[in-house]
C-alpha positions as a LaTeX table, in Angstrom:
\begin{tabular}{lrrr}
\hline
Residue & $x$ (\AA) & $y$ (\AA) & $z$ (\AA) \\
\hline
Unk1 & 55.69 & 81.79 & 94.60 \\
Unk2 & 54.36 & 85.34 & 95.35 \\
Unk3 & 54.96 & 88.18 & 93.33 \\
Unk4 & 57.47 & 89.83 & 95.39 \\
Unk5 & 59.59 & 85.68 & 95.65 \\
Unk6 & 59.25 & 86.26 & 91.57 \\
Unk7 & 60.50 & 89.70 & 91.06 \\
Unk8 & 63.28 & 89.20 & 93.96 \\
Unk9 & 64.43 & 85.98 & 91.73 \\
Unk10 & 64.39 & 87.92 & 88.26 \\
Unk11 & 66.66 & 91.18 & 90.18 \\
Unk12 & 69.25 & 88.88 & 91.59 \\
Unk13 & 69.70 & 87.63 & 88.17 \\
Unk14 & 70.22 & 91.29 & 86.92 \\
Unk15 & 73.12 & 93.05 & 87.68 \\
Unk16 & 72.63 & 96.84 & 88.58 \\
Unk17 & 75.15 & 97.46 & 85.24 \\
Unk18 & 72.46 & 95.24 & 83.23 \\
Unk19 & 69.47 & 97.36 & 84.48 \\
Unk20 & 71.07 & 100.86 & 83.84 \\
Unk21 & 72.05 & 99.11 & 80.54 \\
Unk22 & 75.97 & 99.47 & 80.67 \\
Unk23 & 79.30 & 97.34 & 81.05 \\
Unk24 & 80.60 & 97.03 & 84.95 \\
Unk25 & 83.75 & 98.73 & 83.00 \\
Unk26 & 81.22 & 101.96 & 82.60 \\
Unk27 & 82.83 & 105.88 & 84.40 \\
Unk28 & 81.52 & 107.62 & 86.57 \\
Unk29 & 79.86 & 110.15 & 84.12 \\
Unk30 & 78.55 & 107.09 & 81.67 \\
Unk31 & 76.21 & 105.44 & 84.79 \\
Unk32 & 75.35 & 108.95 & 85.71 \\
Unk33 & 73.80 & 109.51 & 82.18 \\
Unk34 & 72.78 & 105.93 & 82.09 \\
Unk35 & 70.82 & 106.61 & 85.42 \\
Unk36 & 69.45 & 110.20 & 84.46 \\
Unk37 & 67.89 & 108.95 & 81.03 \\
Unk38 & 66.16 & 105.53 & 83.20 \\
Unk39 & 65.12 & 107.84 & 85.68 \\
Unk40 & 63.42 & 110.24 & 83.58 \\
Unk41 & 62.28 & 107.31 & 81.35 \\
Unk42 & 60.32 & 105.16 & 84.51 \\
Unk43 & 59.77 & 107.82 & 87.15 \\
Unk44 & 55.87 & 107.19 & 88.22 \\
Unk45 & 54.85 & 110.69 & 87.44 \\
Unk46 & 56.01 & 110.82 & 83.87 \\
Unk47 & 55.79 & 107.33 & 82.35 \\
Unk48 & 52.19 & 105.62 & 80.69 \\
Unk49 & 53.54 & 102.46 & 82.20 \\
Unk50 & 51.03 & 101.23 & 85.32 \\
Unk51 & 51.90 & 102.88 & 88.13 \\
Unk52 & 53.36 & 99.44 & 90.07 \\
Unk53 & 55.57 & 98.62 & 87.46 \\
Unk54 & 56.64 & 102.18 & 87.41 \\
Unk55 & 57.25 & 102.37 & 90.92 \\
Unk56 & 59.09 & 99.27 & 91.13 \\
Unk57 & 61.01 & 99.82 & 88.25 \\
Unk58 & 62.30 & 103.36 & 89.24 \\
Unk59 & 63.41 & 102.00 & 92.73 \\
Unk60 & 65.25 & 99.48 & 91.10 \\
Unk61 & 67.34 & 102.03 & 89.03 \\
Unk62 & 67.56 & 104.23 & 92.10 \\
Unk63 & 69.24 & 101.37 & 94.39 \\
Unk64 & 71.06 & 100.72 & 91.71 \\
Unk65 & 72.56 & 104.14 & 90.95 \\
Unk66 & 73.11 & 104.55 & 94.83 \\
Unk67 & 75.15 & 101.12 & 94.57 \\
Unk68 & 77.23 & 102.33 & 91.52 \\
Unk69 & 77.64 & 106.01 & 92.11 \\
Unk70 & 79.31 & 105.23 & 95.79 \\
Unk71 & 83.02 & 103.88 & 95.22 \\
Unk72 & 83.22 & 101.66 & 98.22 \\
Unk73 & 80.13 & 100.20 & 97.41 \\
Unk74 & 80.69 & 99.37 & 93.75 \\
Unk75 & 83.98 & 97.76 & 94.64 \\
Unk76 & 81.89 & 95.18 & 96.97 \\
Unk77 & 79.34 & 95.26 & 94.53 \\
Unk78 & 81.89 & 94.36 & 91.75 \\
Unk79 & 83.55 & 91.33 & 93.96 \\
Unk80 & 80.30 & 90.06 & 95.13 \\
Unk81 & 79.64 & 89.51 & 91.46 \\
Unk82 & 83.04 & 88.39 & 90.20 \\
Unk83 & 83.99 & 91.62 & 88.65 \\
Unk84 & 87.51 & 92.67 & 88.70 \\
Unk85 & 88.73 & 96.08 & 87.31 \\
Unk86 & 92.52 & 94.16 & 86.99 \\
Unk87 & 93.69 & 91.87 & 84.47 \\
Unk88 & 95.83 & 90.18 & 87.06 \\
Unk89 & 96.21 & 90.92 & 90.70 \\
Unk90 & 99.98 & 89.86 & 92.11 \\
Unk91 & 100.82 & 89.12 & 95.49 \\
Unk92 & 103.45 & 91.56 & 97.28 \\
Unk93 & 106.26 & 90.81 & 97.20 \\
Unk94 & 106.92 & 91.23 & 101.07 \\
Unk95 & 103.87 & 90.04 & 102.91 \\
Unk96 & 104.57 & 91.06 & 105.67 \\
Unk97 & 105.05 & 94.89 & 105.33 \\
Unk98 & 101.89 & 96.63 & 103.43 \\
Unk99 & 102.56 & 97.99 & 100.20 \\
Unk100 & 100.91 & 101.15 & 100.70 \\
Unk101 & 98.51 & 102.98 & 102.41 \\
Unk102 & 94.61 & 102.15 & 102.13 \\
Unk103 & 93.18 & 103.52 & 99.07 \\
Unk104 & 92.00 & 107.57 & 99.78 \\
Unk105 & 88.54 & 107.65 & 97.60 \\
Unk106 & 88.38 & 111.32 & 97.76 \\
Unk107 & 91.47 & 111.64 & 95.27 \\
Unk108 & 89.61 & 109.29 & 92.73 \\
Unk109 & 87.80 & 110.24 & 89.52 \\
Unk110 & 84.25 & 109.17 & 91.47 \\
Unk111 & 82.14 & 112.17 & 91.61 \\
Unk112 & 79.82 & 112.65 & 94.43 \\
Unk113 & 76.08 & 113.34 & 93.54 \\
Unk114 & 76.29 & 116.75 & 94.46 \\
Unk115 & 79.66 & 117.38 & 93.61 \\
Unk116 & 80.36 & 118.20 & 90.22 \\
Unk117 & 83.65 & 120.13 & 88.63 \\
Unk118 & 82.53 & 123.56 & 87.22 \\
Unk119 & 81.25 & 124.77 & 83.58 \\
Unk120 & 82.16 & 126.62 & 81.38 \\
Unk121 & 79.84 & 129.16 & 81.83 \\
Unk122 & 79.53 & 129.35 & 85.65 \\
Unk123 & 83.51 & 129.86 & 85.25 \\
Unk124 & 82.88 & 132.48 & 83.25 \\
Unk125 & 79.80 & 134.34 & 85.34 \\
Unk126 & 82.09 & 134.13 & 88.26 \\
Unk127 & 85.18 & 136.03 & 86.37 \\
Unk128 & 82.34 & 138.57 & 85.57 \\
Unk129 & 81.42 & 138.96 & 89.06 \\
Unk130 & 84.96 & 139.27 & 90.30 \\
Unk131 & 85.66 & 142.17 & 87.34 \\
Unk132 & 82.77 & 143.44 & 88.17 \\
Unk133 & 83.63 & 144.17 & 92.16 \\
Unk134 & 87.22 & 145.08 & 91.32 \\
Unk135 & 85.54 & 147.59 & 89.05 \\
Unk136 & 83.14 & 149.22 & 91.55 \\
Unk137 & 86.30 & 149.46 & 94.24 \\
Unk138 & 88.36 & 151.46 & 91.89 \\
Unk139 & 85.26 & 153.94 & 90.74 \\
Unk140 & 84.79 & 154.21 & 94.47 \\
Unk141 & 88.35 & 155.04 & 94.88 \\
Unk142 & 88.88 & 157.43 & 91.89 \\
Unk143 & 85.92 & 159.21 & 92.71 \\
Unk144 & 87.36 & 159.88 & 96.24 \\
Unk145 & 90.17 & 161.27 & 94.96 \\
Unk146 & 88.34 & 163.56 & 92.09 \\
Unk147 & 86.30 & 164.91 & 95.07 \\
Unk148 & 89.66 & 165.23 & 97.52 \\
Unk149 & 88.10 & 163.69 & 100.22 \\
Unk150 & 90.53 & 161.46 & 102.17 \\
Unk151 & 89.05 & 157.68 & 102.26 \\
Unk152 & 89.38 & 157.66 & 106.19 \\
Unk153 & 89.20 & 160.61 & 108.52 \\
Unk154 & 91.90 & 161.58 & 110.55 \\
Unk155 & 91.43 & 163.49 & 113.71 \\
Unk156 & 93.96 & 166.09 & 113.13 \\
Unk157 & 91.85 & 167.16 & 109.76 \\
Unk158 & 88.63 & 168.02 & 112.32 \\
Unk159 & 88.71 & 171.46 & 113.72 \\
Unk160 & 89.32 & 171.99 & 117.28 \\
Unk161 & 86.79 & 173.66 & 118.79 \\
Unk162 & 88.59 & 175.51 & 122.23 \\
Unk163 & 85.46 & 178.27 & 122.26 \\
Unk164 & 81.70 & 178.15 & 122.04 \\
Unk165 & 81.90 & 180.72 & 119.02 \\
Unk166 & 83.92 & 178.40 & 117.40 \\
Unk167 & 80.83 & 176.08 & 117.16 \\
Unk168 & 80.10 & 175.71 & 113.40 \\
Unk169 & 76.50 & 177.30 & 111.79 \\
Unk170 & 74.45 & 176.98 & 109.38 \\
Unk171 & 75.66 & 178.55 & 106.37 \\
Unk172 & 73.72 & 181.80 & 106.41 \\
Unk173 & 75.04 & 182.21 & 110.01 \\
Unk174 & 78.43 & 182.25 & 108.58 \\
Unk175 & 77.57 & 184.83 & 106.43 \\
Unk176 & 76.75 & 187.25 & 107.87 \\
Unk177 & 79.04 & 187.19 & 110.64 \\
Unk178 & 81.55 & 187.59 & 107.86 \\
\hline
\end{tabular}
């Protein structure tokens, strides 16, 4: 048998929860730790381990984590190894009308990779930021009306110029013609 016969055997034995070391009961957020810690642990540019064993290792936990992290796939992945969230599953009791709609993933508690609910502190940096802009609008409006200038020009505030010695000067002009 050649070594990639052997180490195709030994992974089909191994369930993806066995490899990132957790029950097929594990959230979301415990294979995403599971996976982060394994990752960090085998990638080929930061473990002593040779660097085939590495490699082949780290893909492992990466299929694996794509498998688990995706909700459609770890429900296959769950029946195609006899897994079943539900203690017992009962037939409708009408079989001919559905029960309900198909399930809608996108309300579930699955997280995508990149999608991830905000902390603490970013909530906090963005109030800042949003005090911070209401602040600068109000300054910029109570300084406007300290100064009495009106925050949009009008055209009935301009003079009307009906005469070319209406035409405004510079100020020393306008002193001495007065």
């Amino acid at each position: 048998m050649s070594q990639n016969g052997k180490h195709r055997q030994i992974s089909q034995n191994i369930t993806y929860y066995a490899l990132l070391g957790l029950h097929p009961s594990a959230s979301v957020i415990e294979i995403r730790r599971a996976y982060l810690q394994l990752s960090k642990q085998y990638h080929p540019d930061t473990t002593e381990l040779p660097p085939t064993v590495a490699t082949a290792k780290f893909q492992q936990i990466n299929e694996a984590y794509a498998t688990l992290s995706n909700p459609e796939r770890r429900l296959s992945y769950d029946v195609k190894i006899g897994y079943s969230r539900f203690g017992v599953i009962q037939a409708p009791t009408d079989l001919n009308h559905p029960v309900r709609k198909p399930y809608d993933f996108s309300k579930s508690m699955y997280l995508d990779a990149s999608d991830r609910p905000l902390s603490a502190g970013e909530i906090f940096a963005l109030f800042v930021l949003g005090l911070t802009i209401v602040g600068c609008v109000l300054v910029a409006i109570a300084v406007a009306v300290i100064r009495g200038e009106p925050s949009i020009p009008t055209p009935l505030s301009q003079p009307q110029i009906t005469h070319i010695s209406q035409i405004p000067t510079s100020p020393e002009i306008k002193m001495i013609k007065s």
